[in-house]
Amino acid sequence: MPSFDTVCDPDMVEVRNAVDNAAKEIGTRFDFKGTSAAIELKEKEITLTGDADFQLQQIDDILRNRLTKRNVDVRFLDKGKVEKAGGDKVRQVIKVRSGIASEDGKKIQKLIKESKLKVQAAIQGDAVRVTGAKRDDLQTVMALLRKEMAELPLSFDNFRD
């Protein structure tokens, strides 16, 4: 039976490249000279450091620009709160979302059941496997999920015939 997996995984190599490029730009820009502006990636967390909220916003804009140029969806980013980091500095942690959360998986499963298509959806860890008798039904489900779950950067892989 034809099937595919619905996943929510960023290309971490491209994310690292985008963060490295943003760090290089921050180092060379005139308006960041002599400030504590910095950006770094550890595991799946991007830490922005700056002197003020305005500077953090500028660093965030640079990061989003670099991610977009590398074809990484910015919906993978979950911004944290801006917090004081000793002295005049501020810090913000941005988490890189990976995998489908359980409540989102349940939403996807419910949406597929309500569509009345002859397909089955099963949650498997941080992915949702959709199986059906016809390829056309699976393609209809893909279109439905792209439309209804627009807030999630979903991708479809492991398509089997």
JSON list of C-alpha atoms in Angstrom, two decimals:
[
{"chain": "A", "resi": 1, "resn": "MET", "atom": "CA", "xyz": [0.00, 0.00, 0.00]},
{"chain": "A", "resi": 2, "resn": "PRO", "atom": "CA", "xyz": [1.28, 3.49, -0.84]},
{"chain": "A", "resi": 3, "resn": "SER", "atom": "CA", "xyz": [2.38, 5.55, 2.14]},
{"chain": "A", "resi": 4, "resn": "PHE", "atom": "CA", "xyz": [4.38, 8.62, 3.15]},
{"chain": "A", "resi": 5, "resn": "ASP", "atom": "CA", "xyz": [5.67, 10.24, 6.34]},
{"chain": "A", "resi": 6, "resn": "THR", "atom": "CA", "xyz": [4.76, 13.76, 7.42]},
{"chain": "A", "resi": 7, "resn": "VAL", "atom": "CA", "xyz": [7.73, 15.25, 9.24]},
{"chain": "A", "resi": 8, "resn": "CYS", "atom": "CA", "xyz": [8.91, 18.59, 10.58]},
{"chain": "A", "resi": 9, "resn": "ASP", "atom": "CA", "xyz": [12.72, 18.47, 10.35]},
{"chain": "A", "resi": 10, "resn": "PRO", "atom": "CA", "xyz": [15.02, 21.35, 9.41]},
{"chain": "A", "resi": 11, "resn": "ASP", "atom": "CA", "xyz": [18.27, 20.85, 7.53]},
{"chain": "A", "resi": 12, "resn": "MET", "atom": "CA", "xyz": [20.63, 21.46, 10.47]},
{"chain": "A", "resi": 13, "resn": "VAL", "atom": "CA", "xyz": [23.67, 21.76, 8.18]},
{"chain": "A", "resi": 14, "resn": "GLU", "atom": "CA", "xyz": [22.03, 24.71, 6.42]},
{"chain": "A", "resi": 15, "resn": "VAL", "atom": "CA", "xyz": [20.98, 26.20, 9.79]},
{"chain": "A", "resi": 16, "resn": "ARG", "atom": "CA", "xyz": [24.60, 26.00, 10.99]},
{"chain": "A", "resi": 17, "resn": "ASN", "atom": "CA", "xyz": [25.82, 27.61, 7.75]},
{"chain": "A", "resi": 18, "resn": "ALA", "atom": "CA", "xyz": [23.25, 30.41, 8.11]},
{"chain": "A", "resi": 19, "resn": "VAL", "atom": "CA", "xyz": [24.30, 31.06, 11.74]},
{"chain": "A", "resi": 20, "resn": "ASP", "atom": "CA", "xyz": [27.98, 31.07, 10.74]},
{"chain": "A", "resi": 21, "resn": "ASN", "atom": "CA", "xyz": [27.30, 33.52, 7.90]},
{"chain": "A", "resi": 22, "resn": "ALA", "atom": "CA", "xyz": [25.28, 35.75, 10.24]},
{"chain": "A", "resi": 23, "resn": "ALA", "atom": "CA", "xyz": [28.13, 35.70, 12.79]},
{"chain": "A", "resi": 24, "resn": "LYS", "atom": "CA", "xyz": [30.59, 36.67, 10.06]},
{"chain": "A", "resi": 25, "resn": "GLU", "atom": "CA", "xyz": [28.36, 39.57, 8.97]},
{"chain": "A", "resi": 26, "resn": "ILE", "atom": "CA", "xyz": [27.96, 40.75, 12.58]},
{"chain": "A", "resi": 27, "resn": "GLY", "atom": "CA", "xyz": [31.75, 40.78, 12.92]},
{"chain": "A", "resi": 28, "resn": "THR", "atom": "CA", "xyz": [32.22, 42.95, 9.85]},
{"chain": "A", "resi": 29, "resn": "ARG", "atom": "CA", "xyz": [29.31, 45.40, 10.13]},
{"chain": "A", "resi": 30, "resn": "PHE", "atom": "CA", "xyz": [30.20, 48.92, 11.21]},
{"chain": "A", "resi": 31, "resn": "ASP", "atom": "CA", "xyz": [27.19, 49.40, 13.50]},
{"chain": "A", "resi": 32, "resn": "PHE", "atom": "CA", "xyz": [28.20, 46.34, 15.57]},
{"chain": "A", "resi": 33, "resn": "LYS", "atom": "CA", "xyz": [31.87, 47.40, 16.07]},
{"chain": "A", "resi": 34, "resn": "GLY", "atom": "CA", "xyz": [32.81, 47.60, 19.75]},
{"chain": "A", "resi": 35, "resn": "THR", "atom": "CA", "xyz": [29.53, 46.02, 20.94]},
{"chain": "A", "resi": 36, "resn": "SER", "atom": "CA", "xyz": [28.80, 42.64, 22.46]},
{"chain": "A", "resi": 37, "resn": "ALA", "atom": "CA", "xyz": [26.67, 41.55, 19.49]},
{"chain": "A", "resi": 38, "resn": "ALA", "atom": "CA", "xyz": [27.05, 37.81, 18.90]},
{"chain": "A", "resi": 39, "resn": "ILE", "atom": "CA", "xyz": [25.19, 34.76, 17.66]},
{"chain": "A", "resi": 40, "resn": "GLU", "atom": "CA", "xyz": [25.94, 31.10, 18.30]},
{"chain": "A", "resi": 41, "resn": "LEU", "atom": "CA", "xyz": [24.38, 27.69, 17.71]},
{"chain": "A", "resi": 42, "resn": "LYS", "atom": "CA", "xyz": [24.54, 24.88, 20.27]},
{"chain": "A", "resi": 43, "resn": "GLU", "atom": "CA", "xyz": [22.66, 21.66, 19.54]},
{"chain": "A", "resi": 44, "resn": "LYS", "atom": "CA", "xyz": [19.23, 22.99, 18.52]},
{"chain": "A", "resi": 45, "resn": "GLU", "atom": "CA", "xyz": [19.38, 26.38, 20.24]},
{"chain": "A", "resi": 46, "resn": "ILE", "atom": "CA", "xyz": [20.52, 29.66, 18.72]},
{"chain": "A", "resi": 47, "resn": "THR", "atom": "CA", "xyz": [21.65, 32.27, 21.27]},
{"chain": "A", "resi": 48, "resn": "LEU", "atom": "CA", "xyz": [21.57, 35.95, 20.34]},
{"chain": "A", "resi": 49, "resn": "THR", "atom": "CA", "xyz": [23.55, 38.35, 22.55]},
{"chain": "A", "resi": 50, "resn": "GLY", "atom": "CA", "xyz": [23.55, 42.12, 22.30]},
{"chain": "A", "resi": 51, "resn": "ASP", "atom": "CA", "xyz": [23.65, 45.44, 24.16]},
{"chain": "A", "resi": 52, "resn": "ALA", "atom": "CA", "xyz": [19.95, 46.29, 23.73]},
{"chain": "A", "resi": 53, "resn": "ASP", "atom": "CA", "xyz": [16.64, 44.92, 22.44]},
{"chain": "A", "resi": 54, "resn": "PHE", "atom": "CA", "xyz": [17.09, 46.91, 19.25]},
{"chain": "A", "resi": 55, "resn": "GLN", "atom": "CA", "xyz": [20.40, 45.19, 18.58]},
{"chain": "A", "resi": 56, "resn": "LEU", "atom": "CA", "xyz": [18.83, 41.76, 19.17]},
{"chain": "A", "resi": 57, "resn": "GLN", "atom": "CA", "xyz": [16.17, 42.63, 16.60]},
{"chain": "A", "resi": 58, "resn": "GLN", "atom": "CA", "xyz": [18.85, 43.53, 14.07]},
{"chain": "A", "resi": 59, "resn": "ILE", "atom": "CA", "xyz": [20.71, 40.26, 14.71]},
{"chain": "A", "resi": 60, "resn": "ASP", "atom": "CA", "xyz": [17.41, 38.36, 14.35]},
{"chain": "A", "resi": 61, "resn": "ASP", "atom": "CA", "xyz": [16.77, 40.09, 11.01]},
{"chain": "A", "resi": 62, "resn": "ILE", "atom": "CA", "xyz": [20.24, 39.10, 9.77]},
{"chain": "A", "resi": 63, "resn": "LEU", "atom": "CA", "xyz": [19.65, 35.48, 10.88]},
{"chain": "A", "resi": 64, "resn": "ARG", "atom": "CA", "xyz": [16.24, 35.27, 9.19]},
{"chain": "A", "resi": 65, "resn": "ASN", "atom": "CA", "xyz": [17.70, 36.74, 6.01]},
{"chain": "A", "resi": 66, "resn": "ARG", "atom": "CA", "xyz": [20.51, 34.16, 5.99]},
{"chain": "A", "resi": 67, "resn": "LEU", "atom": "CA", "xyz": [18.11, 31.28, 6.69]},
{"chain": "A", "resi": 68, "resn": "THR", "atom": "CA", "xyz": [15.84, 32.39, 3.85]},
{"chain": "A", "resi": 69, "resn": "LYS", "atom": "CA", "xyz": [18.78, 32.57, 1.44]},
{"chain": "A", "resi": 70, "resn": "ARG", "atom": "CA", "xyz": [19.66, 28.97, 2.38]},
{"chain": "A", "resi": 71, "resn": "ASN", "atom": "CA", "xyz": [16.07, 27.76, 1.83]},
{"chain": "A", "resi": 72, "resn": "VAL", "atom": "CA", "xyz": [15.42, 27.02, 5.52]},
{"chain": "A", "resi": 73, "resn": "ASP", "atom": "CA", "xyz": [11.88, 27.83, 6.62]},
{"chain": "A", "resi": 74, "resn": "VAL", "atom": "CA", "xyz": [11.86, 30.44, 9.41]},
{"chain": "A", "resi": 75, "resn": "ARG", "atom": "CA", "xyz": [8.79, 28.75, 10.92]},
{"chain": "A", "resi": 76, "resn": "PHE", "atom": "CA", "xyz": [11.25, 26.28, 12.48]},
{"chain": "A", "resi": 77, "resn": "LEU", "atom": "CA", "xyz": [12.34, 29.02, 14.91]},
{"chain": "A", "resi": 78, "resn": "ASP", "atom": "CA", "xyz": [10.65, 29.41, 18.32]},
{"chain": "A", "resi": 79, "resn": "LYS", "atom": "CA", "xyz": [11.68, 32.72, 19.87]},
{"chain": "A", "resi": 80, "resn": "GLY", "atom": "CA", "xyz": [12.25, 32.82, 23.60]},
{"chain": "A", "resi": 81, "resn": "LYS", "atom": "CA", "xyz": [12.00, 35.79, 25.94]},
{"chain": "A", "resi": 82, "resn": "VAL", "atom": "CA", "xyz": [14.59, 38.55, 25.99]},
{"chain": "A", "resi": 83, "resn": "GLU", "atom": "CA", "xyz": [16.45, 38.27, 29.31]},
{"chain": "A", "resi": 84, "resn": "LYS", "atom": "CA", "xyz": [19.12, 40.33, 31.06]},
{"chain": "A", "resi": 85, "resn": "ALA", "atom": "CA", "xyz": [22.59, 38.78, 30.94]},
{"chain": "A", "resi": 86, "resn": "GLY", "atom": "CA", "xyz": [24.68, 40.74, 33.43]},
{"chain": "A", "resi": 87, "resn": "GLY", "atom": "CA", "xyz": [25.68, 44.36, 33.02]},
{"chain": "A", "resi": 88, "resn": "ASP", "atom": "CA", "xyz": [24.03, 46.08, 30.09]},
{"chain": "A", "resi": 89, "resn": "LYS", "atom": "CA", "xyz": [23.76, 42.96, 27.95]},
{"chain": "A", "resi": 90, "resn": "VAL", "atom": "CA", "xyz": [20.62, 41.12, 26.88]},
{"chain": "A", "resi": 91, "resn": "ARG", "atom": "CA", "xyz": [20.24, 37.59, 25.57]},
{"chain": "A", "resi": 92, "resn": "GLN", "atom": "CA", "xyz": [17.59, 35.73, 23.63]},
{"chain": "A", "resi": 93, "resn": "VAL", "atom": "CA", "xyz": [17.42, 31.99, 23.02]},
{"chain": "A", "resi": 94, "resn": "ILE", "atom": "CA", "xyz": [15.75, 30.75, 19.84]},
{"chain": "A", "resi": 95, "resn": "LYS", "atom": "CA", "xyz": [14.91, 27.04, 19.70]},
{"chain": "A", "resi": 96, "resn": "VAL", "atom": "CA", "xyz": [15.05, 25.22, 16.36]},
{"chain": "A", "resi": 97, "resn": "ARG", "atom": "CA", "xyz": [11.88, 23.15, 16.20]},
{"chain": "A", "resi": 98, "resn": "SER", "atom": "CA", "xyz": [12.41, 19.55, 15.18]},
{"chain": "A", "resi": 99, "resn": "GLY", "atom": "CA", "xyz": [9.78, 16.82, 14.99]},
{"chain": "A", "resi": 100, "resn": "ILE", "atom": "CA", "xyz": [6.03, 17.07, 15.24]},
{"chain": "A", "resi": 101, "resn": "ALA", "atom": "CA", "xyz": [4.76, 17.70, 18.77]},
{"chain": "A", "resi": 102, "resn": "SER", "atom": "CA", "xyz": [2.20, 15.18, 20.03]},
{"chain": "A", "resi": 103, "resn": "GLU", "atom": "CA", "xyz": [-0.70, 17.66, 20.05]},
{"chain": "A", "resi": 104, "resn": "ASP", "atom": "CA", "xyz": [0.13, 18.69, 16.46]},
{"chain": "A", "resi": 105, "resn": "GLY", "atom": "CA", "xyz": [0.30, 15.01, 15.49]},
{"chain": "A", "resi": 106, "resn": "LYS", "atom": "CA", "xyz": [-3.15, 14.47, 16.97]},
{"chain": "A", "resi": 107, "resn": "LYS", "atom": "CA", "xyz": [-4.44, 17.53, 15.08]},
{"chain": "A", "resi": 108, "resn": "ILE", "atom": "CA", "xyz": [-3.06, 16.14, 11.82]},
{"chain": "A", "resi": 109, "resn": "GLN", "atom": "CA", "xyz": [-4.58, 12.73, 12.52]},
{"chain": "A", "resi": 110, "resn": "LYS", "atom": "CA", "xyz": [-7.97, 14.29, 13.34]},
{"chain": "A", "resi": 111, "resn": "LEU", "atom": "CA", "xyz": [-7.86, 16.48, 10.23]},
{"chain": "A", "resi": 112, "resn": "ILE", "atom": "CA", "xyz": [-7.18, 13.44, 8.02]},
{"chain": "A", "resi": 113, "resn": "LYS", "atom": "CA", "xyz": [-10.03, 11.46, 9.62]},
{"chain": "A", "resi": 114, "resn": "GLU", "atom": "CA", "xyz": [-12.47, 14.35, 9.16]},
{"chain": "A", "resi": 115, "resn": "SER", "atom": "CA", "xyz": [-11.55, 14.65, 5.48]},
{"chain": "A", "resi": 116, "resn": "LYS", "atom": "CA", "xyz": [-13.44, 11.38, 4.76]},
{"chain": "A", "resi": 117, "resn": "LEU", "atom": "CA", "xyz": [-10.65, 10.19, 2.46]},
{"chain": "A", "resi": 118, "resn": "LYS", "atom": "CA", "xyz": [-9.85, 6.49, 2.43]},
{"chain": "A", "resi": 119, "resn": "VAL", "atom": "CA", "xyz": [-6.49, 6.83, 4.18]},
{"chain": "A", "resi": 120, "resn": "GLN", "atom": "CA", "xyz": [-5.16, 6.00, 7.64]},
{"chain": "A", "resi": 121, "resn": "ALA", "atom": "CA", "xyz": [-2.88, 8.19, 9.73]},
{"chain": "A", "resi": 122, "resn": "ALA", "atom": "CA", "xyz": [-0.68, 6.75, 12.48]},
{"chain": "A", "resi": 123, "resn": "ILE", "atom": "CA", "xyz": [1.59, 8.72, 14.81]},
{"chain": "A", "resi": 124, "resn": "GLN", "atom": "CA", "xyz": [5.07, 7.18, 14.87]},
{"chain": "A", "resi": 125, "resn": "GLY", "atom": "CA", "xyz": [7.32, 9.07, 17.26]},
{"chain": "A", "resi": 126, "resn": "ASP", "atom": "CA", "xyz": [7.76, 12.57, 15.88]},
{"chain": "A", "resi": 127, "resn": "ALA", "atom": "CA", "xyz": [6.29, 11.76, 12.45]},
{"chain": "A", "resi": 128, "resn": "VAL", "atom": "CA", "xyz": [2.85, 10.89, 11.13]},
{"chain": "A", "resi": 129, "resn": "ARG", "atom": "CA", "xyz": [2.64, 8.00, 8.64]},
{"chain": "A", "resi": 130, "resn": "VAL", "atom": "CA", "xyz": [-0.24, 8.19, 6.17]},
{"chain": "A", "resi": 131, "resn": "THR", "atom": "CA", "xyz": [-1.23, 5.07, 4.21]},
{"chain": "A", "resi": 132, "resn": "GLY", "atom": "CA", "xyz": [-3.92, 4.62, 1.60]},
{"chain": "A", "resi": 133, "resn": "ALA", "atom": "CA", "xyz": [-4.94, 2.48, -1.34]},
{"chain": "A", "resi": 134, "resn": "LYS", "atom": "CA", "xyz": [-4.58, 5.19, -4.00]},
{"chain": "A", "resi": 135, "resn": "ARG", "atom": "CA", "xyz": [-1.75, 7.62, -4.72]},
{"chain": "A", "resi": 136, "resn": "ASP", "atom": "CA", "xyz": [-4.27, 10.32, -5.59]},
{"chain": "A", "resi": 137, "resn": "ASP", "atom": "CA", "xyz": [-5.75, 10.16, -2.08]},
{"chain": "A", "resi": 138, "resn": "LEU", "atom": "CA", "xyz": [-2.27, 10.59, -0.59]},
{"chain": "A", "resi": 139, "resn": "GLN", "atom": "CA", "xyz": [-1.60, 13.62, -2.79]},
{"chain": "A", "resi": 140, "resn": "THR", "atom": "CA", "xyz": [-4.95, 15.08, -1.72]},
{"chain": "A", "resi": 141, "resn": "VAL", "atom": "CA", "xyz": [-3.93, 14.60, 1.93]},
{"chain": "A", "resi": 142, "resn": "MET", "atom": "CA", "xyz": [-0.62, 16.39, 1.26]},
{"chain": "A", "resi": 143, "resn": "ALA", "atom": "CA", "xyz": [-2.45, 19.36, -0.24]},
{"chain": "A", "resi": 144, "resn": "LEU", "atom": "CA", "xyz": [-4.92, 19.38, 2.67]},
{"chain": "A", "resi": 145, "resn": "LEU", "atom": "CA", "xyz": [-2.15, 19.36, 5.28]},
{"chain": "A", "resi": 146, "resn": "ARG", "atom": "CA", "xyz": [-0.23, 22.16, 3.53]},
{"chain": "A", "resi": 147, "resn": "LYS", "atom": "CA", "xyz": [-3.39, 24.28, 3.51]},
{"chain": "A", "resi": 148, "resn": "GLU", "atom": "CA", "xyz": [-4.76, 23.54, 6.99]},
{"chain": "A", "resi": 149, "resn": "MET", "atom": "CA", "xyz": [-1.50, 23.28, 8.96]},
{"chain": "A", "resi": 150, "resn": "ALA", "atom": "CA", "xyz": [0.15, 26.39, 7.51]},
{"chain": "A", "resi": 151, "resn": "GLU", "atom": "CA", "xyz": [1.77, 27.31, 10.85]},
{"chain": "A", "resi": 152, "resn": "LEU", "atom": "CA", "xyz": [3.94, 24.17, 10.72]},
{"chain": "A", "resi": 153, "resn": "PRO", "atom": "CA", "xyz": [6.78, 23.76, 8.21]},
{"chain": "A", "resi": 154, "resn": "LEU", "atom": "CA", "xyz": [5.72, 20.25, 7.18]},
{"chain": "A", "resi": 155, "resn": "SER", "atom": "CA", "xyz": [7.57, 18.14, 4.67]},
{"chain": "A", "resi": 156, "resn": "PHE", "atom": "CA", "xyz": [6.65, 14.79, 3.22]},
{"chain": "A", "resi": 157, "resn": "ASP", "atom": "CA", "xyz": [9.22, 12.08, 2.75]},
{"chain": "A", "resi": 158, "resn": "ASN", "atom": "CA", "xyz": [9.61, 8.31, 2.55]},
{"chain": "A", "resi": 159, "resn": "PHE", "atom": "CA", "xyz": [6.97, 8.10, -0.19]},
{"chain": "A", "resi": 160, "resn": "ARG", "atom": "CA", "xyz": [6.41, 4.44, -1.05]},
{"chain": "A", "resi": 161, "resn": "ASP", "atom": "CA", "xyz": [4.32, 2.85, -3.77]}
]
